[in-house]
Short mmCIF file of N, CA, C and O in Angstrom, two decimals:
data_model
loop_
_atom_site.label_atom_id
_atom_site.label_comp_id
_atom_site.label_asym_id
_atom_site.label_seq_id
_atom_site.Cartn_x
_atom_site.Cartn_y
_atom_site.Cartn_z
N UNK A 106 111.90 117.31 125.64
CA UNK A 106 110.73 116.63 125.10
C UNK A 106 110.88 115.11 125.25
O UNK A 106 109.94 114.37 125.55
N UNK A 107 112.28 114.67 125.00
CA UNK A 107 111.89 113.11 125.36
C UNK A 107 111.86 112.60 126.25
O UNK A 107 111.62 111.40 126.32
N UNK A 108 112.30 113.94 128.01
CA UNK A 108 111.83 113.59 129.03
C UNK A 108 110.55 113.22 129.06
O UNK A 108 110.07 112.24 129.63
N UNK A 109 109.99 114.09 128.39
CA UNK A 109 108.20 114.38 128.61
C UNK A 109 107.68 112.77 128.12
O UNK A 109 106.81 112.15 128.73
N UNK A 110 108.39 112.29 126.94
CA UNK A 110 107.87 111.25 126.35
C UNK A 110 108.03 110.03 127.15
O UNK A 110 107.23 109.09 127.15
N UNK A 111 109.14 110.10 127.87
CA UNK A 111 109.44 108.73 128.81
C UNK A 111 108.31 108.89 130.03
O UNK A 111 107.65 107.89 130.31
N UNK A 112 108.13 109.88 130.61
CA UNK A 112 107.37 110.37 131.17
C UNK A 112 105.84 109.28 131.19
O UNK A 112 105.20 108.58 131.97
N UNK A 113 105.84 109.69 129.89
CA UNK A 113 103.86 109.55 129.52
C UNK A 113 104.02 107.95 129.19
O UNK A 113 103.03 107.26 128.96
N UNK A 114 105.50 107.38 129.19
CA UNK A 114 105.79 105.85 128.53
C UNK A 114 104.99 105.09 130.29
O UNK A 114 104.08 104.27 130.41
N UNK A 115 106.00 105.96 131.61
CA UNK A 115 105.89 105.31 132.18
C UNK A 115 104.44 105.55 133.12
O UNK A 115 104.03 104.59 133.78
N UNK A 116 103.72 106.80 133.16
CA UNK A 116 102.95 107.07 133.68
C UNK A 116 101.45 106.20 133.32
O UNK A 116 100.57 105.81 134.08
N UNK A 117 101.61 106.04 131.52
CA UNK A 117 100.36 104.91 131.08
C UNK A 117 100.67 103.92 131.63
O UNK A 117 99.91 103.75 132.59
N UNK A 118 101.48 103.05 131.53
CA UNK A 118 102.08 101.94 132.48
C UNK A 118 101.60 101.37 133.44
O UNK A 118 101.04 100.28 133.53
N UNK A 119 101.88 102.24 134.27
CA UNK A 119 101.99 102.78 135.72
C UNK A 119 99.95 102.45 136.20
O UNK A 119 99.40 101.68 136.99
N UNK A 120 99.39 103.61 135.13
CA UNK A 120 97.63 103.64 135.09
C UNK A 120 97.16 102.46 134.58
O UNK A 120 96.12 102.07 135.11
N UNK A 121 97.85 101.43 133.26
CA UNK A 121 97.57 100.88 132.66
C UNK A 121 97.24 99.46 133.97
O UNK A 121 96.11 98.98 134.09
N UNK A 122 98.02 99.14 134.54
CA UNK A 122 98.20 98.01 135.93
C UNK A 122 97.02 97.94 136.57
O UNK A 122 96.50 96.83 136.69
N UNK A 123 96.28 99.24 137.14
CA UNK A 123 95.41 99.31 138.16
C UNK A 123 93.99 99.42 137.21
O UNK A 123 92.97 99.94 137.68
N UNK A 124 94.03 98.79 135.66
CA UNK A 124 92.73 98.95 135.29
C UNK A 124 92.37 97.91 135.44
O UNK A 124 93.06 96.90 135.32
N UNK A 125 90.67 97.98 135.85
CA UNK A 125 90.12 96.80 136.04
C UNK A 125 88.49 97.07 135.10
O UNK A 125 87.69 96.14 135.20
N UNK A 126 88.23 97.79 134.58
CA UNK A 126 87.17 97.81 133.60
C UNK A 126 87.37 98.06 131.98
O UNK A 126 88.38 98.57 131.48
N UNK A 127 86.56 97.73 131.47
CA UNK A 127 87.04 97.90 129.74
C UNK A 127 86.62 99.90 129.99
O UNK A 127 87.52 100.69 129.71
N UNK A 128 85.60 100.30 130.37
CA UNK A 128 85.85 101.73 130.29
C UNK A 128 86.48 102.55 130.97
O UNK A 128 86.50 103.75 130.66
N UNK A 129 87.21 101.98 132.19
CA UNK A 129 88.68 103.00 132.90
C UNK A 129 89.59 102.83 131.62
O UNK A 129 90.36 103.73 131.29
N UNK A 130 89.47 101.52 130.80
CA UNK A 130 90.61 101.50 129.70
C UNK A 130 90.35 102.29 128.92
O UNK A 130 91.15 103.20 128.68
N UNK A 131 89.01 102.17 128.20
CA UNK A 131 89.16 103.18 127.39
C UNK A 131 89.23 104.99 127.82
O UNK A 131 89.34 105.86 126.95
N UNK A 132 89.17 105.18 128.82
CA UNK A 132 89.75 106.91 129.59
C UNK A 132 90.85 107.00 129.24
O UNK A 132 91.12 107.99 128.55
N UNK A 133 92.04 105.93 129.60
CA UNK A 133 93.40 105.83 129.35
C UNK A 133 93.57 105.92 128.04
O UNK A 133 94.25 106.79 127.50
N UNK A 134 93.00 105.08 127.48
CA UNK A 134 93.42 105.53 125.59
C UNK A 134 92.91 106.77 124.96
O UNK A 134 93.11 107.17 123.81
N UNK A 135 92.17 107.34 125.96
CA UNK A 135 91.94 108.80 125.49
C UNK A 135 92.70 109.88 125.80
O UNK A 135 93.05 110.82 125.08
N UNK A 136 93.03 109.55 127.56
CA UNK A 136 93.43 110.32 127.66
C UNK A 136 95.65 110.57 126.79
O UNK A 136 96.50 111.46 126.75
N UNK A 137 95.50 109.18 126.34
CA UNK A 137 97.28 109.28 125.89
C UNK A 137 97.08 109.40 124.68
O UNK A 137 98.05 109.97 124.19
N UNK A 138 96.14 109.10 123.74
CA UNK A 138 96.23 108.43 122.40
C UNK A 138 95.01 109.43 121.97
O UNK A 138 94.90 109.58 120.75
N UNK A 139 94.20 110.05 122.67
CA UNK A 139 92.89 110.65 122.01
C UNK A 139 93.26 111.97 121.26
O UNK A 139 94.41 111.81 120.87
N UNK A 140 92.91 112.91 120.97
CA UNK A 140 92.53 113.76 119.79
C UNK A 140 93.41 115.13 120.86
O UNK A 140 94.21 115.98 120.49
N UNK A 141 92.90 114.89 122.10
CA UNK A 141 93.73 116.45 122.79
C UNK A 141 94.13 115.23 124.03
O UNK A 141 93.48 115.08 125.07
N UNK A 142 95.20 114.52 123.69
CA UNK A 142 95.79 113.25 124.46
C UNK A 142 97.28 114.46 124.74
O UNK A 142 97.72 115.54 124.35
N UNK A 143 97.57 113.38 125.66
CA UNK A 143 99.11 113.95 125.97
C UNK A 143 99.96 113.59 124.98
O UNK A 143 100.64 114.52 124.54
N UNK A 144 100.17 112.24 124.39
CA UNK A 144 101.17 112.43 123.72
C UNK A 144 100.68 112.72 122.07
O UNK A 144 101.43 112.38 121.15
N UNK A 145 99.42 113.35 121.82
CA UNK A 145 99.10 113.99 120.81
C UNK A 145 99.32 115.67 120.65
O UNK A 145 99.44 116.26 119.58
N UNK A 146 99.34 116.28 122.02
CA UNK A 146 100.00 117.33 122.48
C UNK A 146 101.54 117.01 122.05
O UNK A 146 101.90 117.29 120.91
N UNK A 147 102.31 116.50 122.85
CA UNK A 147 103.79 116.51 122.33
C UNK A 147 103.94 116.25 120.64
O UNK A 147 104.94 116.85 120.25
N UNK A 148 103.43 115.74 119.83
CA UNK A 148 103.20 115.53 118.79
C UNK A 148 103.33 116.98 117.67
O UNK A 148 103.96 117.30 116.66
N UNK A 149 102.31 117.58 118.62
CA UNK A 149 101.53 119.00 118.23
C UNK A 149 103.00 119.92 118.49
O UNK A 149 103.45 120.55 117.54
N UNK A 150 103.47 119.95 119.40
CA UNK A 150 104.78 120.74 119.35
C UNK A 150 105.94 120.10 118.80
O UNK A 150 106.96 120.67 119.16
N UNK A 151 106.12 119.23 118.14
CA UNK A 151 107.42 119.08 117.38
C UNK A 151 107.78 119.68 116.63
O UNK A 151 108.85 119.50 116.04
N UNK A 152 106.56 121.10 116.34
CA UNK A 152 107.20 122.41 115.07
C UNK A 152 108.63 122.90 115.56
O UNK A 152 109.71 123.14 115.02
N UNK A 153 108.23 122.92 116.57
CA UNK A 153 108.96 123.97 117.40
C UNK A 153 110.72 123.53 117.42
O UNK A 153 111.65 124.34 117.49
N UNK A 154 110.84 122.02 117.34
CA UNK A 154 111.84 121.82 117.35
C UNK A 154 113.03 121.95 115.98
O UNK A 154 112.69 122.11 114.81
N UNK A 155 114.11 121.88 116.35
CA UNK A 155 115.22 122.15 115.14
C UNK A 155 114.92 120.76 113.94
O UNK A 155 113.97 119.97 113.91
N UNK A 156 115.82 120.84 113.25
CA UNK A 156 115.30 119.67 112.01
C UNK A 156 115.57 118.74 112.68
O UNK A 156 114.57 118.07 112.94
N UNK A 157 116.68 118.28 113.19
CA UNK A 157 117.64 117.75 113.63
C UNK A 157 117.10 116.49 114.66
O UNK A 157 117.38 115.29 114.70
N UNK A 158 116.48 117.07 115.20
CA UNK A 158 115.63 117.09 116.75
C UNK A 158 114.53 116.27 116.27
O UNK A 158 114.42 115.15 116.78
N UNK A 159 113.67 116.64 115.35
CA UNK A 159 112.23 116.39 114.87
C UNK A 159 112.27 114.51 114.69
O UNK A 159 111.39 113.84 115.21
N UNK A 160 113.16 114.02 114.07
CA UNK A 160 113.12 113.16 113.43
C UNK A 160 113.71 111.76 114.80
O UNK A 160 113.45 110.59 114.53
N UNK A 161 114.27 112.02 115.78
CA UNK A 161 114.78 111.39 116.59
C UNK A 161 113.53 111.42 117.65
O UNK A 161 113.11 110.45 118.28
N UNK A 162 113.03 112.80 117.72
CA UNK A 162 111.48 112.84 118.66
C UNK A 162 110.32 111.74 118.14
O UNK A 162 109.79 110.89 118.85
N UNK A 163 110.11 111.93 117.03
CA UNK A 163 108.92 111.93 115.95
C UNK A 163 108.98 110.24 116.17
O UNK A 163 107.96 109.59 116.33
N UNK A 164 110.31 109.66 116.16
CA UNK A 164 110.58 108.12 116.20
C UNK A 164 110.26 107.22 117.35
O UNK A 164 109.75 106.10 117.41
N UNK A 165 110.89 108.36 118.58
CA UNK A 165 110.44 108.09 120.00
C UNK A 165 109.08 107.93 120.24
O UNK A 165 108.56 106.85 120.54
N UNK A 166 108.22 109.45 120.06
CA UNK A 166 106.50 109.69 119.95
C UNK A 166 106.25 108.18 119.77
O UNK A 166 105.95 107.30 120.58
N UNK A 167 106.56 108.15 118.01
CA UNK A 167 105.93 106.48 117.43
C UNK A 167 106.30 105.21 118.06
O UNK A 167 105.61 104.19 117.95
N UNK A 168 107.06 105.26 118.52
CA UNK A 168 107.75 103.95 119.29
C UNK A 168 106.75 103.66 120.86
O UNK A 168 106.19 102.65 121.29
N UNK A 169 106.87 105.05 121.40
CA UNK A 169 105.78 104.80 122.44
C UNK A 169 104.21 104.70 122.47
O UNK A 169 103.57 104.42 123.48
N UNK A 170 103.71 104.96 121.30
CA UNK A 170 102.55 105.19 120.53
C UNK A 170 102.07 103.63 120.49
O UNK A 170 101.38 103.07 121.34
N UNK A 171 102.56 103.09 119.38
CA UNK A 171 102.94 101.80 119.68
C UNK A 171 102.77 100.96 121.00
O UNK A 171 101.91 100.09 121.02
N UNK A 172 103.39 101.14 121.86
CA UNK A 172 103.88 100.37 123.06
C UNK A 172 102.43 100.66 123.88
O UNK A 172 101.82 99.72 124.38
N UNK A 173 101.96 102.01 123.96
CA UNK A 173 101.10 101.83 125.07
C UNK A 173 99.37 101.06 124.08
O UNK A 173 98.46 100.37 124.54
N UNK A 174 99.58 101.60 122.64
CA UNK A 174 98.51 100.85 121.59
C UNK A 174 98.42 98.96 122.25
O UNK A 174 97.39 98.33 122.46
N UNK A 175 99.87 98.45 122.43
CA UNK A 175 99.96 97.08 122.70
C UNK A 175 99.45 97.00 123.80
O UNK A 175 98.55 96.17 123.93
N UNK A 176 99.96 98.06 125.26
CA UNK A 176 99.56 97.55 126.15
C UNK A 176 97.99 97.63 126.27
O UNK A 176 97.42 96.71 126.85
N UNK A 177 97.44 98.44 125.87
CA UNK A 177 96.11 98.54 125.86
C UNK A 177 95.20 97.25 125.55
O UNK A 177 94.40 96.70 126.31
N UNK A 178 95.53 96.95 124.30
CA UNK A 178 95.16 95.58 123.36
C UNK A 178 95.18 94.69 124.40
O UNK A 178 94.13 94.16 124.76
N UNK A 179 96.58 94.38 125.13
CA UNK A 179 96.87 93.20 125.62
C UNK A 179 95.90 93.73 127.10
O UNK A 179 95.18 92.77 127.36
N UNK A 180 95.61 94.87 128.14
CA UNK A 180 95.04 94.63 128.82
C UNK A 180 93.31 94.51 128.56
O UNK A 180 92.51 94.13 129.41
N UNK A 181 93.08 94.82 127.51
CA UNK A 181 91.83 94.35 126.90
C UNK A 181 91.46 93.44 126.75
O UNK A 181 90.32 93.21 127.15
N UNK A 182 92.21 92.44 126.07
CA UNK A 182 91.90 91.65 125.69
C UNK A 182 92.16 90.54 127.24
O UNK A 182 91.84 89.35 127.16
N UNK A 183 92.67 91.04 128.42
CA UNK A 183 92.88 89.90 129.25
C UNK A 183 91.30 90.69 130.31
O UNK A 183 90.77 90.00 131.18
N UNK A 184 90.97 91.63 130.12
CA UNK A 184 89.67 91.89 130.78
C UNK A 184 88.61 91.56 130.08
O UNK A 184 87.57 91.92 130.64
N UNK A 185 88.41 90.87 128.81
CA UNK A 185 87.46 90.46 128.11
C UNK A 185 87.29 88.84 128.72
O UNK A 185 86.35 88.13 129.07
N UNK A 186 88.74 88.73 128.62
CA UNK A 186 88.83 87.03 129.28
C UNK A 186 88.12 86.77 130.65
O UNK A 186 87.41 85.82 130.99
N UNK A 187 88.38 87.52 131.13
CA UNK A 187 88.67 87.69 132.65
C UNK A 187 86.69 87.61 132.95
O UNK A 187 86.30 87.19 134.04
N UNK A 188 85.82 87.98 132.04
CA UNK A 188 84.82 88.70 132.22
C UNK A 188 84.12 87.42 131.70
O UNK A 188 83.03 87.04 132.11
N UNK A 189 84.68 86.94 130.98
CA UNK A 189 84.08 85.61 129.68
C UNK A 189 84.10 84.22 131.37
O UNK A 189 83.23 83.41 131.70
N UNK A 190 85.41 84.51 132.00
CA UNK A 190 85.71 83.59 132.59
C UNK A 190 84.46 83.28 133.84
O UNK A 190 84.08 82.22 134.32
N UNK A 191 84.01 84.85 134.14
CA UNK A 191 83.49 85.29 135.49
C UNK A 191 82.30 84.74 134.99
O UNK A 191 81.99 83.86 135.79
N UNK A 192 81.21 84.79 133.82
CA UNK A 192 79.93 84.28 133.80
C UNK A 192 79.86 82.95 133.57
O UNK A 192 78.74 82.43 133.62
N UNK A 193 81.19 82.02 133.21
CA UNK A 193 81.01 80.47 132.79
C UNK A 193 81.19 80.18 134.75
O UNK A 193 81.14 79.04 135.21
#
């Protein structure tokens, strides 16, 4: 599972670079962060894991949760600029 999680760390990343509209961005925050998102899926199976397990996953999940929440923000907020810049 925390393959899977590095995975989805680097794959938003990866998608996050080549956005150039505020609504390809928001696809991306759906598709990682939305309601049947990928890493809301991995989320969804942490039953499954031992106790042990849960709490070292659960930290990871949040840590990358986080990270791609920032990158989002931050590529938002530089395509808002970017857009502010294009009509002056």
């Amino acid at each position: 599972m925390k393959e899977r999680l590095e995975k989805i760390r680097t794959q938003s990343v990866a998608e996050l670079e080549g956005v150039e509209k505020l609504q390809q961005l928001e696809e991306l925050r759906i598709k990682y962060l939305g309601k049947k998102g990928e890493l809301t899926q991995v989320l969804r199976g942490m039953g499954a894991l031992s106790a042990e397990e849960r709490p070292v996953v659960g930290q990871l999940a949040n840590e990358i949760r986080d990270y791609i929440n920032e990158k989002i923000e931050e590529t938002a907020y530089c395509l808002k600029r970017r857009d502010l810049e294009d009509r002056l």
